[in-house]
XYZ file of C-alpha atoms in Angstrom:
663
model
C 0.515 23.221 101.829
C 1.469 21.387 98.684
C 2.510 18.359 100.733
C -0.793 18.439 102.639
C -2.692 18.762 99.400
C -0.811 15.844 97.876
C -1.340 13.809 101.049
C -5.059 14.602 101.055
C -5.300 13.743 97.386
C -3.463 10.468 97.955
C -5.683 9.636 100.932
C -8.802 10.361 98.884
C -7.542 8.226 96.055
C -6.708 5.407 98.441
C -10.156 5.606 100.034
C -11.791 5.598 96.616
C -9.627 2.678 95.535
C -10.468 0.715 98.674
C -14.148 1.417 98.086
C -13.885 0.022 94.557
C -12.094 -3.019 95.914
C -14.803 -3.544 98.514
C -17.544 -3.226 95.893
C -15.728 -5.549 93.498
C -15.148 -8.092 96.253
C -18.779 -7.847 97.368
C -19.987 -8.351 93.801
C -17.611 -11.276 93.220
C -18.671 -12.910 96.469
C -22.344 -12.279 95.677
C -21.887 -13.868 92.234
C -20.347 -16.977 93.769
C -23.073 -17.154 96.418
C -25.779 -16.620 93.798
C -24.374 -19.557 91.815
C -24.491 -21.710 94.936
C -28.071 -20.645 95.783
C -29.290 -21.255 92.234
C -27.612 -24.659 92.135
C -29.046 -25.646 95.528
C -32.568 -24.470 94.571
C -32.359 -26.285 91.219
C -31.284 -29.448 93.003
C -34.175 -29.222 95.509
C -36.737 -28.643 92.745
C -35.319 -31.549 90.752
C -35.523 -33.755 93.832
C -39.183 -32.834 94.334
C -39.865 -33.607 90.672
C -38.223 -37.025 91.017
C -40.267 -37.791 94.156
C -43.478 -36.744 92.388
C -42.752 -39.027 89.461
C -41.964 -41.925 91.768
C -45.294 -41.530 93.595
C -47.183 -41.217 90.308
C -45.568 -44.382 88.998
C -46.446 -46.307 92.173
C -50.103 -45.120 92.055
C -50.412 -46.078 88.386
C -49.174 -49.535 89.313
C -51.534 -49.787 92.333
C -54.434 -47.327 91.740
C -56.488 -48.768 94.618
C -53.879 -48.096 97.282
C -55.356 -47.387 100.724
C -54.647 -44.371 102.907
C -52.355 -46.538 105.008
C -50.551 -47.812 101.912
C -50.320 -44.273 100.572
C -48.629 -43.142 103.782
C -46.197 -46.083 103.659
C -45.333 -45.144 100.077
C -44.806 -41.433 100.661
C -43.113 -41.403 104.087
C -39.659 -42.729 103.076
C -39.598 -40.626 99.905
C -40.019 -37.286 101.696
C -38.202 -38.160 104.918
C -35.037 -36.322 103.843
C -36.827 -33.296 102.398
C -38.117 -31.280 105.384
C -39.501 -28.512 103.157
C -42.231 -30.868 101.863
C -45.290 -30.207 104.043
C -47.779 -32.610 102.606
C -48.358 -34.971 99.689
C -51.866 -35.424 98.365
C -53.632 -37.559 95.831
C -56.875 -36.546 94.187
C -59.251 -38.563 92.065
C -60.538 -36.058 89.619
C -60.928 -32.720 91.395
C -61.407 -34.135 94.917
C -58.519 -34.872 97.314
C -58.900 -38.430 98.636
C -55.603 -39.225 100.330
C -53.077 -37.121 102.205
C -49.793 -37.591 104.063
C -49.209 -36.719 106.793
C -52.813 -36.734 107.922
C -52.223 -35.110 111.300
C -52.586 -31.355 110.956
C -53.825 -31.623 107.363
C -57.276 -33.067 107.984
C -58.906 -30.032 106.338
C -57.320 -30.929 103.009
C -59.035 -34.343 102.799
C -62.133 -34.042 100.664
C -61.065 -30.653 99.276
C -62.682 -29.948 95.892
C -60.270 -27.928 93.744
C -63.208 -26.445 91.841
C -63.977 -24.476 94.987
C -60.424 -23.032 95.138
C -60.109 -20.607 92.195
C -56.512 -19.794 93.038
C -55.493 -23.418 92.298
C -58.117 -24.414 89.743
C -56.139 -23.323 86.671
C -53.173 -25.557 87.492
C -55.463 -28.463 88.340
C -57.344 -28.092 85.027
C -54.055 -28.124 83.078
C -53.017 -31.315 84.799
C -56.362 -33.125 84.385
C -57.428 -31.882 80.979
C -54.078 -31.634 79.170
C -51.756 -33.874 81.212
C -49.401 -31.000 82.003
C -47.191 -31.119 85.095
C -46.677 -27.752 86.762
C -45.083 -26.005 89.718
C -47.626 -23.476 90.997
C -47.242 -20.812 93.628
C -47.080 -19.172 95.871
C -50.580 -20.238 96.935
C -52.490 -19.858 100.181
C -53.021 -23.194 101.857
C -56.193 -24.430 103.541
C -54.155 -25.164 106.646
C -52.574 -21.702 106.506
C -49.327 -20.311 105.105
C -47.937 -20.071 101.574
C -46.260 -22.728 99.523
C -45.332 -23.974 96.078
C -47.340 -26.896 94.768
C -45.901 -29.473 92.379
C -48.753 -31.102 90.422
C -48.469 -34.118 88.168
C -51.334 -36.096 86.571
C -51.586 -39.843 86.798
C -53.525 -42.359 84.755
C -55.190 -45.654 85.485
C -52.282 -47.607 83.992
C -48.675 -47.109 82.941
C -49.731 -46.899 79.298
C -50.692 -43.225 79.665
C -52.896 -41.805 76.964
C -52.339 -38.062 77.074
C -55.312 -37.524 74.783
C -57.766 -38.439 77.533
C -58.495 -36.868 80.890
C -56.143 -37.912 83.670
C -57.453 -40.113 86.460
C -56.208 -37.731 89.120
C -53.359 -35.613 90.381
C -50.367 -36.129 92.673
C -49.695 -32.883 94.536
C -46.670 -32.066 96.671
C -46.869 -28.991 98.861
C -43.515 -27.315 99.545
C -43.158 -24.787 102.341
C -41.800 -21.817 100.435
C -40.190 -20.008 103.363
C -38.702 -23.124 104.893
C -37.244 -24.276 101.570
C -35.460 -20.992 100.934
C -34.475 -20.464 104.568
C -32.835 -23.894 104.728
C -30.907 -23.195 101.523
C -29.708 -19.860 102.911
C -28.773 -21.262 106.311
C -27.044 -24.370 104.976
C -24.824 -22.229 102.761
C -24.359 -19.323 105.157
C -26.260 -16.780 103.056
C -28.196 -15.037 105.852
C -26.517 -11.693 105.035
C -28.435 -11.360 101.758
C -31.882 -10.158 100.771
C -33.175 -12.761 98.340
C -36.126 -12.333 95.976
C -37.542 -14.689 93.357
C -39.933 -13.945 90.515
C -41.215 -15.919 87.549
C -40.512 -14.880 83.962
C -42.651 -15.261 80.877
C -41.552 -16.642 77.523
C -40.401 -13.121 76.598
C -38.233 -13.043 79.768
C -40.385 -10.296 81.313
C -41.417 -10.643 84.978
C -44.841 -12.157 85.649
C -45.252 -12.277 89.410
C -43.250 -12.332 92.637
C -42.656 -15.748 94.182
C -40.610 -14.744 97.207
C -39.129 -11.647 98.809
C -39.580 -7.975 97.969
C -39.869 -6.336 94.559
C -37.447 -3.667 95.830
C -34.631 -6.220 95.756
C -34.782 -6.224 91.943
C -34.524 -2.417 91.930
C -31.259 -2.392 93.930
C -28.831 -3.703 91.285
C -29.088 -7.362 92.323
C -26.975 -10.267 91.158
C -29.308 -12.335 88.958
C -29.499 -16.059 88.348
C -32.069 -18.239 86.585
C -33.550 -21.594 87.555
C -35.740 -23.831 85.388
C -38.829 -24.950 87.306
C -40.967 -27.502 85.406
C -41.188 -25.622 82.143
C -41.079 -22.105 83.592
C -38.149 -19.848 84.432
C -37.529 -18.367 87.872
C -35.260 -15.386 88.318
C -33.315 -15.059 91.577
C -32.176 -11.619 92.767
C -29.455 -11.314 95.427
C -28.497 -8.104 97.295
C -26.478 -7.797 100.534
C -28.815 -6.996 103.442
C -26.581 -4.083 104.400
C -26.554 -2.876 100.793
C -23.611 -2.570 98.476
C -20.512 -1.004 100.098
C -20.572 2.826 100.268
C -17.357 3.224 102.202
C -14.189 1.304 102.858
C -14.425 1.551 106.678
C -10.800 2.675 106.850
C -11.191 6.353 106.043
C -9.879 7.733 109.330
C -7.055 5.228 109.490
C -6.034 5.998 105.945
C -5.997 9.730 106.692
C -3.786 9.134 109.736
C -1.391 6.743 108.058
C -1.221 8.714 104.835
C 0.695 11.514 106.581
C 3.226 8.993 107.924
C 3.665 6.399 105.196
C 1.539 7.211 102.170
C 4.064 5.762 99.809
C 4.344 2.516 101.724
C 0.573 2.167 102.004
C 0.145 2.794 98.311
C 2.664 0.092 97.522
C 0.918 -2.334 99.859
C -2.493 -1.630 98.337
C -1.090 -2.166 94.880
C 0.449 -5.484 95.994
C -2.821 -6.633 97.551
C -4.724 -5.707 94.437
C -2.254 -7.589 92.278
C -2.506 -10.674 94.473
C -6.291 -10.511 94.414
C -6.429 -10.194 90.639
C -3.862 -12.969 90.262
C -5.959 -15.284 92.399
C -9.088 -14.564 90.414
C -7.181 -14.975 87.169
C -5.687 -18.283 88.357
C -9.128 -19.622 89.288
C -10.509 -18.543 85.941
C -7.574 -20.055 84.097
C -7.945 -23.341 85.971
C -11.620 -23.662 85.103
C -10.937 -22.633 81.504
C -8.061 -25.110 81.279
C -10.175 -28.001 82.535
C -12.874 -27.177 80.004
C -10.399 -26.883 77.149
C -8.347 -30.060 77.653
C -8.731 -32.686 74.948
C -9.596 -35.442 77.440
C -12.750 -35.965 79.456
C -12.547 -34.894 83.114
C -14.980 -35.475 85.963
C -14.856 -34.935 89.717
C -17.035 -36.841 92.209
C -17.242 -35.937 95.896
C -16.717 -38.282 98.827
C -20.371 -39.382 98.585
C -19.848 -40.242 94.905
C -21.980 -37.339 93.649
C -20.897 -35.494 90.527
C -19.279 -32.127 91.243
C -18.025 -31.135 87.796
C -17.620 -32.645 84.330
C -16.104 -30.850 81.371
C -17.657 -30.673 77.916
C -15.368 -33.362 76.503
C -16.563 -35.800 79.163
C -20.180 -35.028 78.264
C -19.511 -35.502 74.544
C -18.198 -39.037 75.158
C -21.392 -40.100 76.974
C -24.148 -38.655 74.780
C -26.604 -41.419 75.692
C -26.434 -40.581 79.409
C -25.697 -36.866 79.036
C -29.031 -35.842 80.598
C -28.051 -37.608 83.836
C -24.538 -36.126 84.016
C -25.496 -33.160 86.163
C -23.990 -32.055 89.470
C -25.562 -33.893 92.393
C -26.303 -37.164 90.587
C -24.400 -40.193 91.832
C -22.046 -42.220 89.695
C -24.430 -45.172 89.905
C -27.388 -43.079 88.685
C -25.344 -41.937 85.685
C -24.279 -45.515 84.902
C -27.868 -46.760 85.074
C -28.969 -44.088 82.621
C -26.277 -45.276 80.210
C -27.329 -48.913 80.682
C -30.949 -48.063 79.880
C -29.839 -46.491 76.618
C -27.428 -49.261 75.596
C -24.349 -47.083 75.979
C -21.961 -49.792 77.210
C -21.385 -52.604 74.690
C -19.860 -55.023 77.227
C -22.907 -54.717 79.508
C -25.590 -55.802 77.030
C -27.314 -58.915 78.365
C -25.582 -58.730 81.784
C -26.437 -55.230 82.976
C -26.625 -55.802 86.728
C -23.489 -57.947 86.834
C -21.616 -55.358 84.745
C -22.870 -52.547 86.984
C -21.639 -54.321 90.115
C -18.196 -54.884 88.571
C -17.925 -51.284 87.353
C -18.918 -49.823 90.736
C -16.335 -52.028 92.469
C -13.575 -50.732 90.171
C -14.784 -47.160 90.688
C -14.737 -47.571 94.464
C -11.192 -49.005 94.433
C -9.472 -47.581 91.357
C -6.184 -49.212 90.341
C -4.784 -49.469 86.817
C -6.488 -47.741 83.846
C -9.086 -49.773 81.964
C -10.453 -49.721 78.427
C -14.162 -49.169 77.794
C -16.056 -49.710 74.543
C -19.120 -47.514 73.934
C -22.229 -48.271 71.941
C -21.180 -45.922 69.138
C -18.018 -47.968 68.522
C -15.610 -45.644 70.279
C -12.991 -46.876 72.764
C -12.109 -44.900 75.884
C -9.222 -45.313 78.291
C -10.666 -44.813 81.771
C -8.322 -43.678 84.551
C -9.629 -42.909 88.041
C -7.917 -42.042 91.310
C -8.883 -41.128 94.863
C -7.777 -37.850 96.402
C -6.731 -37.689 100.076
C -10.074 -36.092 101.015
C -12.072 -38.949 99.459
C -12.982 -37.332 96.159
C -12.710 -39.315 92.926
C -11.018 -37.775 89.893
C -11.722 -39.428 86.556
C -10.172 -39.002 83.115
C -11.476 -40.315 79.811
C -9.151 -40.526 76.785
C -10.411 -41.430 73.303
C -8.161 -44.268 72.080
C -10.348 -45.315 69.140
C -7.713 -44.450 66.543
C -5.025 -46.187 68.596
C -7.140 -49.359 68.879
C -7.860 -49.316 65.151
C -4.179 -48.733 64.357
C -3.204 -51.575 66.687
C -5.693 -53.938 65.030
C -4.427 -52.932 61.585
C -0.823 -53.418 62.714
C -1.614 -56.861 64.122
C -3.387 -57.807 60.900
C -0.467 -56.485 58.844
C 2.032 -58.382 61.007
C 0.015 -61.572 60.625
C -0.167 -61.030 56.869
C 3.604 -60.460 56.802
C 4.259 -63.669 58.737
C 1.913 -65.608 56.460
C 3.674 -64.150 53.434
C 7.109 -65.035 54.799
C 6.021 -68.581 55.584
C 4.531 -69.063 52.128
C 7.319 -67.369 50.188
C 10.074 -69.128 52.139
C 8.447 -72.466 51.359
C 7.970 -71.548 47.711
C 11.619 -70.447 47.448
C 13.167 -73.302 49.383
C 11.416 -76.074 47.397
C 12.896 -75.211 43.955
C 16.132 -74.062 45.568
C 16.605 -77.498 47.110
C 16.327 -79.006 43.652
C 18.841 -76.500 42.280
C 21.304 -77.359 45.052
C 20.812 -81.094 44.459
C 21.486 -80.885 40.753
C 24.460 -78.579 41.370
C 25.922 -81.257 43.658
C 25.661 -83.738 40.797
C 27.461 -81.321 38.476
C 30.227 -80.840 41.064
C 30.752 -84.630 40.937
C 30.165 -85.127 37.199
C 32.278 -88.322 37.300
C 29.389 -90.230 38.907
C 26.873 -89.426 36.144
C 26.194 -92.489 33.872
C 26.357 -90.411 30.679
C 29.771 -88.997 31.615
C 31.067 -92.480 32.468
C 29.928 -93.853 29.064
C 31.512 -90.941 27.185
C 34.748 -91.297 29.134
C 34.858 -95.034 28.351
C 34.355 -94.506 24.625
C 37.007 -91.825 24.497
C 39.517 -94.087 26.220
C 38.890 -96.833 23.648
C 39.294 -94.378 20.773
C 42.742 -94.092 19.178
C 42.654 -90.327 19.498
C 41.521 -90.702 23.082
C 44.302 -88.828 24.901
C 43.547 -85.549 23.160
C 39.842 -85.937 23.628
C 40.277 -86.999 27.250
C 42.263 -83.848 27.832
C 39.465 -81.732 26.295
C 36.908 -83.643 28.355
C 38.900 -82.930 31.542
C 38.904 -79.201 30.702
C 35.123 -79.332 30.179
C 34.726 -81.284 33.418
C 36.739 -78.706 35.373
C 34.670 -75.833 33.905
C 31.387 -77.601 34.726
C 32.610 -78.399 38.242
C 33.734 -74.796 38.805
C 30.475 -73.326 37.587
C 28.409 -75.803 39.604
C 30.514 -74.959 42.649
C 29.584 -71.295 42.275
C 25.907 -72.328 41.830
C 26.115 -74.399 45.012
C 27.793 -71.584 46.967
C 25.217 -69.038 45.853
C 22.355 -71.463 46.492
C 23.629 -72.274 50.005
C 23.978 -68.553 50.692
C 20.430 -67.884 49.441
C 19.022 -70.800 51.474
C 20.769 -69.457 54.589
C 19.227 -66.028 53.981
C 15.757 -67.566 53.603
C 16.214 -69.537 56.830
C 17.382 -66.373 58.644
C 14.332 -64.417 57.413
C 12.010 -67.233 58.536
C 13.673 -67.421 61.971
C 13.446 -63.634 62.268
C 9.696 -63.795 61.508
C 9.178 -66.514 64.128
C 11.076 -64.538 66.746
C 9.080 -61.387 66.027
C 5.841 -63.358 66.246
C 7.094 -64.949 69.499
C 6.346 -68.443 68.149
C 9.806 -69.894 68.834
C 9.522 -72.424 71.653
C 12.672 -73.892 73.161
C 12.883 -77.650 73.648
C 15.124 -77.721 76.712
C 17.118 -80.835 77.499
C 20.360 -81.707 79.258
C 23.347 -81.792 76.851
C 27.141 -81.681 76.908
C 28.498 -78.371 75.630
C 31.692 -80.024 74.378
C 29.679 -82.297 72.081
C 27.620 -79.377 70.736
C 30.741 -77.328 69.968
C 32.257 -80.440 68.340
C 29.361 -80.665 65.853
C 29.800 -76.957 65.059
C 33.545 -77.275 64.342
C 32.898 -80.396 62.245
C 30.298 -78.672 60.036
C 32.391 -75.498 59.620
C 35.836 -77.117 59.443
C 35.701 -77.521 55.649
C 34.773 -73.874 55.202
C 37.705 -72.804 57.393
C 40.072 -75.165 55.551
C 39.012 -73.751 52.179
C 40.126 -70.303 53.389
C 43.387 -71.670 54.823
C 42.644 -70.698 58.442
C 42.691 -72.895 61.540
C 39.497 -73.690 63.430
C 40.372 -74.937 66.945
C 38.506 -75.430 70.207
C 39.316 -75.942 73.875
C 35.960 -76.738 75.545
C 35.622 -78.415 78.900
C 33.042 -81.204 79.182
C 30.082 -79.709 81.056
C 26.384 -80.688 81.143
C 24.014 -77.763 80.690
C 20.277 -77.267 80.072
C 19.479 -75.839 76.621
C 17.761 -76.409 73.287
C 20.463 -78.257 71.269
C 19.094 -77.179 67.863
C 18.812 -73.476 68.730
C 22.116 -73.374 70.641
C 23.905 -75.009 67.704
C 22.270 -72.482 65.351
C 23.511 -69.582 67.498
C 27.067 -70.986 67.678
C 27.171 -71.632 63.906
C 26.148 -67.997 63.314
C 28.935 -66.648 65.553
C 31.680 -69.081 64.439
C 30.642 -68.806 60.774
C 30.811 -65.030 61.040
C 34.317 -65.274 62.525
C 35.478 -67.505 59.657
C 33.856 -65.218 57.091
C 35.686 -62.123 58.318
C 39.049 -63.777 58.958
C 41.452 -63.887 55.995
C 44.513 -65.327 57.745
C 45.267 -66.797 61.150
C 42.728 -68.755 63.187
C 39.340 -68.938 64.865
C 39.542 -70.382 68.370
C 36.633 -71.497 70.603
C 37.179 -71.703 74.376
C 35.045 -71.798 77.516
C 35.015 -71.183 81.261
C 32.315 -71.449 83.910
C 31.368 -70.913 87.522
C 28.648 -72.516 89.640
C 25.758 -70.924 87.743
C 26.902 -69.795 84.293
C 28.880 -71.040 81.293
C 30.800 -68.632 79.038
C 31.807 -69.558 75.466
C 34.398 -67.320 73.774
C 34.865 -67.220 69.986
C 38.119 -65.386 69.155
C 39.263 -64.627 65.604
C 42.205 -62.833 63.981
C 40.048 -61.041 61.447
C 39.677 -57.431 60.421
C 38.032 -56.269 63.653
C 35.033 -53.995 64.246
C 35.141 -50.181 64.704
C 34.339 -49.149 68.296
C 31.489 -46.863 67.212
C 29.726 -49.808 65.538
C 29.950 -52.398 68.327
C 26.482 -51.476 69.678
C 24.882 -51.875 66.249
C 26.075 -55.268 65.027
C 23.363 -57.144 66.960
C 20.615 -55.116 65.272
C 18.829 -56.739 62.374
C 19.858 -55.729 58.830
C 23.016 -53.982 60.152
C 26.486 -54.728 58.735
C 29.904 -53.310 59.559
C 31.115 -51.132 56.671
C 34.471 -52.738 55.676
C 35.929 -54.158 52.480
C 35.618 -57.669 53.899
C 31.922 -57.067 54.586
C 31.355 -56.003 51.008
C 32.990 -59.188 49.765
C 30.906 -61.342 52.148
C 27.581 -59.510 52.127
C 24.495 -61.027 53.711
C 21.184 -59.773 55.194
C 22.711 -58.840 58.535
C 20.330 -61.103 60.470
C 22.664 -63.787 61.880
C 23.914 -61.942 64.961
C 20.480 -60.441 65.669
C 18.961 -63.945 65.635
C 21.840 -65.260 67.768
C 21.277 -62.631 70.460
C 17.520 -63.344 70.655
C 18.044 -67.124 70.792
C 20.600 -66.753 73.601
C 18.333 -64.312 75.474
C 15.469 -66.838 75.176
C 17.752 -69.191 77.126
C 18.211 -66.480 79.776
C 21.729 -65.608 78.606
C 23.524 -62.762 76.846
C 26.002 -62.030 74.028
C 28.859 -59.497 74.199
C 31.733 -58.524 71.878
C 35.191 -56.987 72.220
C 37.094 -55.906 69.143
C 39.964 -53.805 67.829
C 40.504 -52.823 64.213
C 43.204 -55.031 62.660
C 43.477 -57.319 65.713
C 40.325 -59.414 65.471
C 37.254 -59.819 67.637
C 36.092 -61.933 70.587
C 32.405 -62.841 70.983
C 31.353 -64.100 74.419
C 28.153 -66.081 74.939
C 26.953 -66.415 78.546
C 24.410 -69.149 79.371
C 22.846 -70.328 82.640
C 23.992 -73.864 83.374
C 20.503 -74.781 84.592
C 17.639 -73.487 82.433
C 14.837 -71.502 84.108
C 12.346 -73.602 82.159
C 13.647 -76.765 83.858
C 13.582 -75.074 87.265
C 9.908 -74.191 86.798
C 9.081 -77.700 85.585
C 10.816 -79.195 88.610
């Protein structure tokens, strides 16, 4: 008995649970369907409003249009809206023109003052210039409908303080409009009712359906209809679920596998809730992302746009509503001056923008009228939809402009300061050269001559020689320091040119043996002063390169080798194949630690050794060398071992790419 009682209790609970699931599912489905119905009805009413305004505008432009012209105007506008029964135009209170005429002959000549049911709306339109959506009303030709009324004036310059010239009226078949919406969306299983609400949100009168629908716990939605609010009530025709439909089956199965069934129901419920939660999270996520997001369907009509997207396009926000095409939204922005690049060339800009939208490729940048910059990225989905993202890059653009300005200012400063430093430094070096060779100065020659003629000359000549040696030594140090400083200034200036990408190679055909010969000649004295050998074994080979920049790169590498070699030699050799030349500079210096080999070609980086500290510089020479060689299409590599020296290898193409292009 206890088992039966527990089984019965479990079966009852399962039935109750299934009933709750059915009711929840029915309510969820009804909510989704109510959203779709409200959206579809809002779209239809908006379309009727747009048609009415178009007809009014045309009549104000041509107030003397004939019945035939009126029909030609109206026919294409209402061709795709079957719910529109008839369009009429009155002059004052009397209907003068109608379309279609067939079947509506009774309406021609109708005096609204004789139709009390419609007179109030007509008076509002004529006397106060108010557009309205009236209904339901009984028609002269039979049936009930909604009537969209809009006043028109004799010219476009409407003066709302005077009585309107007449009224444009569009008659919408109420039942057909709502039936088509229901059928097109598959909502025939619902009882639908519509009523209008007052400013206090209390019901005023029924527009469609039965009042009982609103008494049966309906799903409610609201639609704005030309200044008034309509409330839609939706209830399943069969009523809300009162049973799960599985009662007998549950009772049967509960005795056999109540535990299993309970587990299955729990799993289904979890899956259902997870799905609903995932959908909710997805919509919430799209609305909360920091970038603008919009989705257009295969016919280029807006499906969804998040709040961030709307905030970027404030000037066209009113047009960014589901159902509007991308072109309509763009035109609204053009009318309001939203796109800076389009001013003065609106149609041409529109054509270009639509072409990019139809065939999206790489992201583009878009400047708005408020000064903001957006990065626009669009892509097509496999089913033909267009997904668009908008990212605010205003701060990035401003930072980039500031960085470019700062870089230009830095380059200008380096150019000016290098010139200002090199000019006096050249003079210092020149005078130091004179002091190094004091024997050639006229004053020194005269003093030396007088001292030689003097009886006590030998002693004084000896003192003069001591003074001469001191002056020569000091001037030598001045010259060395000045040369070092001038080299640093030249390196900084070259670095600035390379960063600004203003270094242009002057490629010509040259013999690598001759270039290396000039390098060894200019650095031979420096090597001899340190007591090390500077030798070369270079094969004669014509290559294409910039002789000045190649010589500069070789001097940097060979000079570095001499600087860091205390004893032994620096040897320059070469080898080549059909396409590339390789120059090797090997020294017997202190070597470079393995963990620092990747860093020595970086600017302002020096190897931390005692030799480096004695021969400090800015650490730019090798960085400049690498960039100059890479400009030629080559590369620089190094092999080294602590205490056993280093070998730098420069690889260059024998035939420059620049010459190949020129040929």
